[in-house]
Amino acid sequence: MTAKLIDGKKLAEKVRQRLKIVVKSLKKKPKLVVVLVGDNPASQIYVKNKQKYALEVGIESDVIRLDKTVEEKKLLKIIKKLNKDKKVNGILVQLPLLSHINEFDVINAISPQKDVDGFSVYNKGLLSIGKDALVPCTPLGIMEMFKEYKINLKGKLAVVVGRSNIVGKPMAQLLLNNDATVIQCHSKTKNLSDITSKADILISAVGKKNLITEKYVKDGAIVIDVAMIRDEKNKKWLGDVNFEKVSKKASFITPVPGGVGPMTIAMLLQNTITAYKEQNKK
Ligand code: NAP
């Protein structure tokens, strides 16, 4: 079998076009504020892209840049002010934060209604009981891919490799909420390939190149590669999955780059519009 490519770049463009039309129909422009602490080069690129695409769809976007020495107290004060600001619909604090700042306290200081990353305990709680929530953007983008490519999840065996709070766990929860049977694997899982090779849907969110070879994949499986690993030597991005070999066995596969990555930002914009609509509900 040769897998069909799930083109995240193309789908993200389509989503942005759809969102542009939605924004035009709103009374005001939704507003997203990104808080960036320090000068981490990767974070700077992510923030720049978030702002670029927000503006493209008509979402107003501000970036608050804070020095790496900023005290947690000051950051919390800024978030409180943004929570109260009626013009601000979405707040995102770019992660990772520096070690002197408590990430949990900062994320949970954001009003749940403006938590467009969906990382707060409140939104995670809603997701876990199957209620409407602001859902983390990367797994939400993968759900959008399933919808677009008409991949039915009901009763399918889905295996998620990785259990981080921002990708693995919400991914497993979304699959479960959509009637898949879910197994979650992690670094202590024994005989990983015995488990993954049974999956109808295999999602890998680890960050180890070549972790998923053809031995890990069932014939005809749907394979989603979340990882983004920078190969500085060859100046390219790699995933967990050995694309060349696995694409000969799978029925659908995402590339890296151009797969899950572009969908993440598109879903951030969608979450900002969702937050705006909820805040402006009569
Ligand atoms: P993370 O917090 O480092 O989590 C990695 C997970 O992989 C952990 O649960 C870890 O298990 C598990 N793991 C490590 N080695 C393993 C192994 N040999 N076998 C099975 N599981 C193993 O990473 P993350 O934030 O979830 O991100 C994962 C990857 O996705 C990274 O490459 C990241 O850059 C990428 N990412 C991409 C996007 C995007 O938009 N495309 C967004 C977010 C993240 P333990 O829990 O036992 O340690």
Short mmCIF file of C-alpha atoms and ligand atoms in Angstrom, two decimals:
data_model
loop_
_atom_site.label_atom_id
_atom_site.label_comp_id
_atom_site.label_asym_id
_atom_site.label_seq_id
_atom_site.Cartn_x
_atom_site.Cartn_y
_atom_site.Cartn_z
CA MET A 1 0.00 0.00 0.00
CA THR A 2 1.16 3.54 -0.65
CA ALA A 3 -0.21 6.03 1.83
CA LYS A 4 -2.25 9.05 0.90
CA LEU A 5 -0.65 12.24 2.16
CA ILE A 6 -2.53 14.28 4.73
CA ASP A 7 -1.52 17.77 3.62
CA GLY A 8 -1.57 19.96 6.73
CA LYS A 9 -0.25 23.00 4.91
CA LYS A 10 -3.07 22.95 2.39
CA LEU A 11 -5.72 22.21 5.01
CA ALA A 12 -4.43 25.02 7.27
CA GLU A 13 -4.79 27.43 4.33
CA LYS A 14 -8.34 26.24 3.78
CA VAL A 15 -9.15 26.70 7.48
CA ARG A 16 -7.68 30.22 7.44
CA GLN A 17 -9.82 31.13 4.41
CA ARG A 18 -12.89 29.87 6.29
CA LEU A 19 -11.91 31.84 9.41
CA LYS A 20 -11.34 35.00 7.38
CA ILE A 21 -14.99 34.86 6.25
CA VAL A 22 -16.15 34.25 9.84
CA VAL A 23 -14.13 37.23 11.13
CA LYS A 24 -15.66 39.49 8.45
CA SER A 25 -19.12 38.56 9.72
CA LEU A 26 -18.33 39.59 13.33
CA LYS A 27 -19.16 42.99 14.81
CA LYS A 28 -15.59 43.60 15.96
CA LYS A 29 -12.23 42.07 15.23
CA PRO A 30 -11.31 39.39 17.78
CA LYS A 31 -8.09 40.19 19.62
CA LEU A 32 -5.29 37.84 20.60
CA VAL A 33 -2.47 38.86 22.93
CA VAL A 34 0.70 36.75 23.02
CA VAL A 35 3.08 37.18 25.96
CA LEU A 36 6.68 36.31 25.19
CA VAL A 37 9.27 36.12 27.96
CA GLY A 38 12.96 36.16 27.05
CA ASP A 39 14.67 35.70 23.72
CA ASN A 40 14.44 31.96 22.91
CA PRO A 41 14.94 31.91 19.10
CA ALA A 42 12.40 29.11 18.46
CA SER A 43 9.76 30.92 20.57
CA GLN A 44 10.41 34.14 18.65
CA ILE A 45 9.74 32.36 15.34
CA TYR A 46 6.56 30.70 16.69
CA VAL A 47 5.26 34.04 17.98
CA LYS A 48 6.07 35.81 14.71
CA ASN A 49 4.11 33.16 12.76
CA LYS A 50 1.16 33.32 15.14
CA GLN A 51 0.97 37.06 14.66
CA LYS A 52 1.39 36.85 10.87
CA TYR A 53 -1.47 34.39 10.43
CA ALA A 54 -3.69 36.15 12.96
CA LEU A 55 -3.40 39.35 10.94
CA GLU A 56 -4.00 37.41 7.71
CA VAL A 57 -7.41 36.24 8.90
CA GLY A 58 -8.30 39.65 10.37
CA ILE A 59 -7.64 38.91 14.04
CA GLU A 60 -6.01 41.78 15.89
CA SER A 61 -2.79 40.62 17.47
CA ASP A 62 -0.46 42.17 20.04
CA VAL A 63 2.76 40.75 21.41
CA ILE A 64 3.92 41.75 24.89
CA ARG A 65 7.66 41.15 25.06
CA LEU A 66 9.17 40.81 28.52
CA ASP A 67 12.79 40.58 29.50
CA LYS A 68 14.06 37.16 30.62
CA THR A 69 14.64 38.56 34.11
CA VAL A 70 10.99 39.50 34.56
CA GLU A 71 9.58 38.47 37.93
CA GLU A 72 6.65 36.05 38.08
CA LYS A 73 4.70 38.64 40.10
CA LYS A 74 4.93 41.12 37.25
CA LEU A 75 3.88 38.51 34.68
CA LEU A 76 0.85 37.56 36.80
CA LYS A 77 -0.09 41.24 37.09
CA ILE A 78 0.01 41.62 33.30
CA ILE A 79 -2.20 38.54 32.87
CA LYS A 80 -4.72 39.89 35.41
CA LYS A 81 -4.91 43.14 33.45
CA LEU A 82 -5.43 41.27 30.17
CA ASN A 83 -8.14 39.13 31.82
CA LYS A 84 -10.05 42.31 32.70
CA ASP A 85 -9.52 44.01 29.32
CA LYS A 86 -12.80 43.63 27.40
CA LYS A 87 -11.02 44.23 24.08
CA VAL A 88 -8.84 41.13 24.58
CA ASN A 89 -10.48 37.80 23.65
CA GLY A 90 -7.51 35.42 23.73
CA ILE A 91 -4.36 35.31 25.86
CA LEU A 92 -1.43 33.03 25.17
CA VAL A 93 1.80 32.81 27.15
CA GLN A 94 4.47 31.33 24.92
CA LEU A 95 6.05 28.22 26.46
CA PRO A 96 8.53 27.16 27.67
CA LEU A 97 8.94 29.74 30.42
CA LEU A 98 12.24 30.30 32.19
CA SER A 99 12.95 28.18 35.26
CA HIS A 100 12.35 30.99 37.81
CA ILE A 101 8.71 31.22 36.69
CA ASN A 102 6.08 28.67 37.71
CA GLU A 103 4.44 27.60 34.45
CA PHE A 104 1.41 26.04 36.16
CA ASP A 105 0.60 29.22 38.11
CA VAL A 106 1.00 31.43 35.05
CA ILE A 107 -1.15 29.27 32.75
CA ASN A 108 -3.85 28.97 35.36
CA ALA A 109 -3.86 32.71 36.00
CA ILE A 110 -5.28 33.18 32.48
CA SER A 111 -9.06 33.46 32.51
CA PRO A 112 -10.36 30.07 31.21
CA GLN A 113 -12.59 31.97 28.75
CA LYS A 114 -9.47 33.57 27.21
CA ASP A 115 -7.20 30.51 27.48
CA VAL A 116 -6.87 29.94 23.71
CA ASP A 117 -4.10 27.36 24.16
CA GLY A 118 -6.52 25.27 26.25
CA PHE A 119 -3.78 24.44 28.76
CA SER A 120 -5.57 25.55 31.94
CA VAL A 121 -6.84 23.03 34.45
CA TYR A 122 -10.37 24.34 33.86
CA ASN A 123 -10.38 23.70 30.11
CA LYS A 124 -8.59 20.36 30.56
CA GLY A 125 -11.27 19.39 33.07
CA LEU A 126 -14.06 20.27 30.65
CA LEU A 127 -12.38 18.24 27.92
CA SER A 128 -11.99 15.24 30.21
CA ILE A 129 -15.71 15.18 30.99
CA GLY A 130 -16.61 15.68 27.33
CA LYS A 131 -17.94 19.24 27.62
CA ASP A 132 -17.26 22.12 25.23
CA ALA A 133 -13.87 23.61 26.01
CA LEU A 134 -11.01 25.54 24.51
CA VAL A 135 -8.98 22.53 23.37
CA PRO A 136 -5.17 22.45 22.92
CA CYS A 137 -4.39 23.45 19.34
CA THR A 138 -2.17 20.58 18.17
CA PRO A 139 -4.59 17.73 18.97
CA LEU A 140 -7.49 19.89 17.77
CA GLY A 141 -5.70 20.31 14.43
CA ILE A 142 -5.35 16.54 14.13
CA MET A 143 -9.10 16.12 14.73
CA GLU A 144 -9.66 18.62 11.90
CA MET A 145 -7.48 16.45 9.66
CA PHE A 146 -9.61 13.39 10.45
CA LYS A 147 -12.72 15.38 9.56
CA GLU A 148 -11.29 16.68 6.29
CA TYR A 149 -10.06 13.26 5.14
CA LYS A 150 -13.28 11.57 6.30
CA ILE A 151 -11.46 9.27 8.71
CA ASN A 152 -14.02 7.64 10.94
CA LEU A 153 -12.83 7.10 14.52
CA LYS A 154 -15.75 5.13 15.90
CA GLY A 155 -14.60 1.80 17.34
CA LYS A 156 -11.10 2.16 15.87
CA LEU A 157 -8.07 1.24 17.92
CA ALA A 158 -6.08 4.44 18.36
CA VAL A 159 -2.62 4.35 19.92
CA VAL A 160 -1.08 7.60 21.11
CA VAL A 161 2.66 7.52 21.79
CA GLY A 162 3.51 10.32 24.25
CA ARG A 163 1.60 11.57 27.29
CA SER A 164 2.49 15.24 27.59
CA ASN A 165 -0.14 17.60 28.95
CA ILE A 166 -0.10 19.69 25.78
CA VAL A 167 -0.24 16.99 23.10
CA GLY A 168 -0.44 13.32 24.15
CA LYS A 169 -3.06 13.49 26.91
CA PRO A 170 -5.54 15.87 25.22
CA MET A 171 -5.10 13.86 21.99
CA ALA A 172 -6.06 10.63 23.72
CA GLN A 173 -9.00 12.38 25.39
CA LEU A 174 -10.33 13.75 22.07
CA LEU A 175 -10.06 10.32 20.44
CA LEU A 176 -11.91 8.76 23.36
CA ASN A 177 -14.58 11.48 23.26
CA ASN A 178 -15.03 10.59 19.59
CA ASP A 179 -15.59 6.89 20.24
CA ALA A 180 -12.17 5.46 19.44
CA THR A 181 -10.69 2.80 21.72
CA VAL A 182 -7.52 4.39 23.02
CA ILE A 183 -4.18 3.14 24.30
CA GLN A 184 -1.64 5.67 25.57
CA CYS A 185 2.06 4.77 25.47
CA HIS A 186 5.08 6.53 26.98
CA SER A 187 8.75 6.07 27.80
CA LYS A 188 8.06 3.26 30.29
CA THR A 189 5.84 1.28 27.90
CA LYS A 190 7.20 -2.20 27.29
CA ASN A 191 7.27 -3.76 23.80
CA LEU A 192 6.05 -0.58 22.16
CA SER A 193 5.98 -2.05 18.64
CA ASP A 194 3.70 -4.92 19.79
CA ILE A 195 1.13 -2.30 20.77
CA THR A 196 1.55 0.24 17.97
CA SER A 197 1.47 -2.46 15.27
CA LYS A 198 -2.15 -3.22 16.26
CA ALA A 199 -3.31 0.37 15.86
CA ASP A 200 -5.80 1.43 13.20
CA ILE A 201 -4.73 4.99 14.03
CA LEU A 202 -1.24 5.68 15.28
CA ILE A 203 -0.28 9.10 16.62
CA SER A 204 3.31 9.68 17.62
CA ALA A 205 4.17 12.70 19.77
CA VAL A 206 7.59 11.94 21.22
CA GLY A 207 10.43 13.87 19.56
CA LYS A 208 12.77 10.97 18.63
CA LYS A 209 13.68 10.60 14.99
CA ASN A 210 13.08 7.18 13.44
CA LEU A 211 11.26 5.88 16.52
CA ILE A 212 8.40 4.62 14.36
CA THR A 213 9.66 2.29 11.65
CA GLU A 214 7.58 -0.04 9.48
CA LYS A 215 7.70 -2.73 12.20
CA TYR A 216 5.62 -0.42 14.43
CA VAL A 217 2.84 0.02 11.89
CA LYS A 218 -0.08 -2.16 10.81
CA ASP A 219 -0.85 -2.50 7.10
CA GLY A 220 -3.31 0.22 6.15
CA ALA A 221 -2.95 2.18 9.40
CA ILE A 222 -3.42 5.94 9.61
CA VAL A 223 -0.17 7.47 10.87
CA ILE A 224 0.06 10.97 12.34
CA ASP A 225 3.50 12.35 13.17
CA VAL A 226 3.38 15.23 15.65
CA ALA A 227 7.11 15.52 16.32
CA MET A 228 9.23 18.44 15.14
CA ILE A 229 12.90 17.64 15.49
CA ARG A 230 15.44 20.11 14.15
CA ASP A 231 18.30 18.54 12.23
CA GLU A 232 20.75 21.45 12.34
CA LYS A 233 23.37 19.64 10.28
CA ASN A 234 21.08 19.20 7.29
CA LYS A 235 18.95 22.26 8.11
CA LYS A 236 15.68 20.39 8.04
CA TRP A 237 12.80 19.26 10.25
CA LEU A 238 12.26 15.60 11.08
CA GLY A 239 9.48 13.64 12.74
CA ASP A 240 9.28 10.46 14.85
CA VAL A 241 8.21 8.41 11.86
CA ASN A 242 10.45 6.96 9.18
CA PHE A 243 8.33 8.49 6.43
CA GLU A 244 9.88 6.69 3.48
CA LYS A 245 9.34 3.19 4.85
CA VAL A 246 6.10 3.75 6.77
CA SER A 247 4.37 5.47 3.85
CA LYS A 248 4.63 2.20 1.92
CA LYS A 249 2.56 0.46 4.59
CA ALA A 250 0.10 3.06 5.89
CA SER A 251 -3.15 4.18 4.24
CA PHE A 252 -2.74 7.83 5.33
CA ILE A 253 0.31 9.65 6.64
CA THR A 254 1.29 13.20 7.65
CA PRO A 255 4.62 14.63 6.46
CA VAL A 256 7.08 16.62 8.58
CA PRO A 257 7.17 19.49 7.90
CA GLY A 258 3.81 20.42 6.35
CA GLY A 259 1.67 18.06 8.42
CA VAL A 260 0.51 18.73 11.96
CA GLY A 261 2.59 21.91 12.44
CA PRO A 262 0.62 24.33 10.22
CA MET A 263 -2.66 23.07 11.70
CA THR A 264 -1.60 24.08 15.21
CA ILE A 265 -1.55 27.79 14.37
CA ALA A 266 -4.77 27.55 12.36
CA MET A 267 -6.48 26.07 15.44
CA LEU A 268 -5.12 28.85 17.64
CA LEU A 269 -6.91 31.33 15.37
CA GLN A 270 -10.06 29.20 15.49
CA ASN A 271 -9.89 29.08 19.30
CA THR A 272 -9.53 32.89 19.41
CA ILE A 273 -12.72 33.24 17.36
CA THR A 274 -14.50 30.65 19.53
CA ALA A 275 -13.45 32.61 22.64
CA TYR A 276 -14.68 35.88 21.07
CA LYS A 277 -18.05 34.33 20.24
CA GLU A 278 -18.49 32.88 23.74
CA GLN A 279 -17.58 36.22 25.32
CA ASN A 280 -20.05 38.08 23.10
CA LYS A 281 -22.94 35.64 23.48
CA LYS A 282 -26.18 37.39 24.35
P1 NAP B 1 7.30 15.98 25.72
O1 NAP B 1 6.60 16.80 26.73
O2 NAP B 1 8.78 15.88 25.74
O3 NAP B 1 6.69 14.52 25.76
C1 NAP B 1 7.24 13.46 25.07
C2 NAP B 1 6.52 12.19 25.41
O4 NAP B 1 7.16 11.11 24.74
C3 NAP B 1 6.55 11.84 26.91
O5 NAP B 1 5.27 11.46 27.32
C4 NAP B 1 7.55 10.67 27.00
O6 NAP B 1 7.22 9.72 27.99
C5 NAP B 1 7.35 10.03 25.64
N1 NAP B 1 8.54 9.25 25.23
C6 NAP B 1 9.84 9.61 25.30
N2 NAP B 1 10.62 8.63 24.81
C7 NAP B 1 9.79 7.63 24.44
C8 NAP B 1 10.00 6.36 23.86
N3 NAP B 1 11.22 5.91 23.57
N4 NAP B 1 8.92 5.58 23.61
C9 NAP B 1 7.66 6.02 23.89
N5 NAP B 1 7.41 7.23 24.43
C10 NAP B 1 8.47 8.02 24.70
O7 NAP B 1 6.96 16.49 24.25
P2 NAP B 1 5.64 17.20 23.62
O8 NAP B 1 5.61 18.60 24.04
O9 NAP B 1 4.46 16.34 23.81
O10 NAP B 1 6.07 17.16 22.09
C11 NAP B 1 6.34 15.94 21.41
C12 NAP B 1 6.90 16.24 20.04
O11 NAP B 1 5.93 16.96 19.30
C13 NAP B 1 8.14 17.13 20.03
O12 NAP B 1 8.97 16.75 18.94
C14 NAP B 1 7.59 18.52 19.80
O13 NAP B 1 8.53 19.37 19.18
C15 NAP B 1 6.45 18.21 18.87
N6 NAP B 1 5.35 19.19 18.90
C16 NAP B 1 4.89 19.58 17.70
C17 NAP B 1 3.84 20.45 17.64
C18 NAP B 1 3.33 20.85 16.31
O14 NAP B 1 2.60 21.82 16.21
N7 NAP B 1 3.65 20.08 15.26
C19 NAP B 1 3.26 20.95 18.82
C20 NAP B 1 3.75 20.51 20.04
C21 NAP B 1 4.79 19.61 20.07
P3 NAP B 1 7.28 10.04 29.58
O15 NAP B 1 6.01 10.79 29.87
O16 NAP B 1 7.32 8.71 30.20
O17 NAP B 1 8.51 10.88 29.79
#
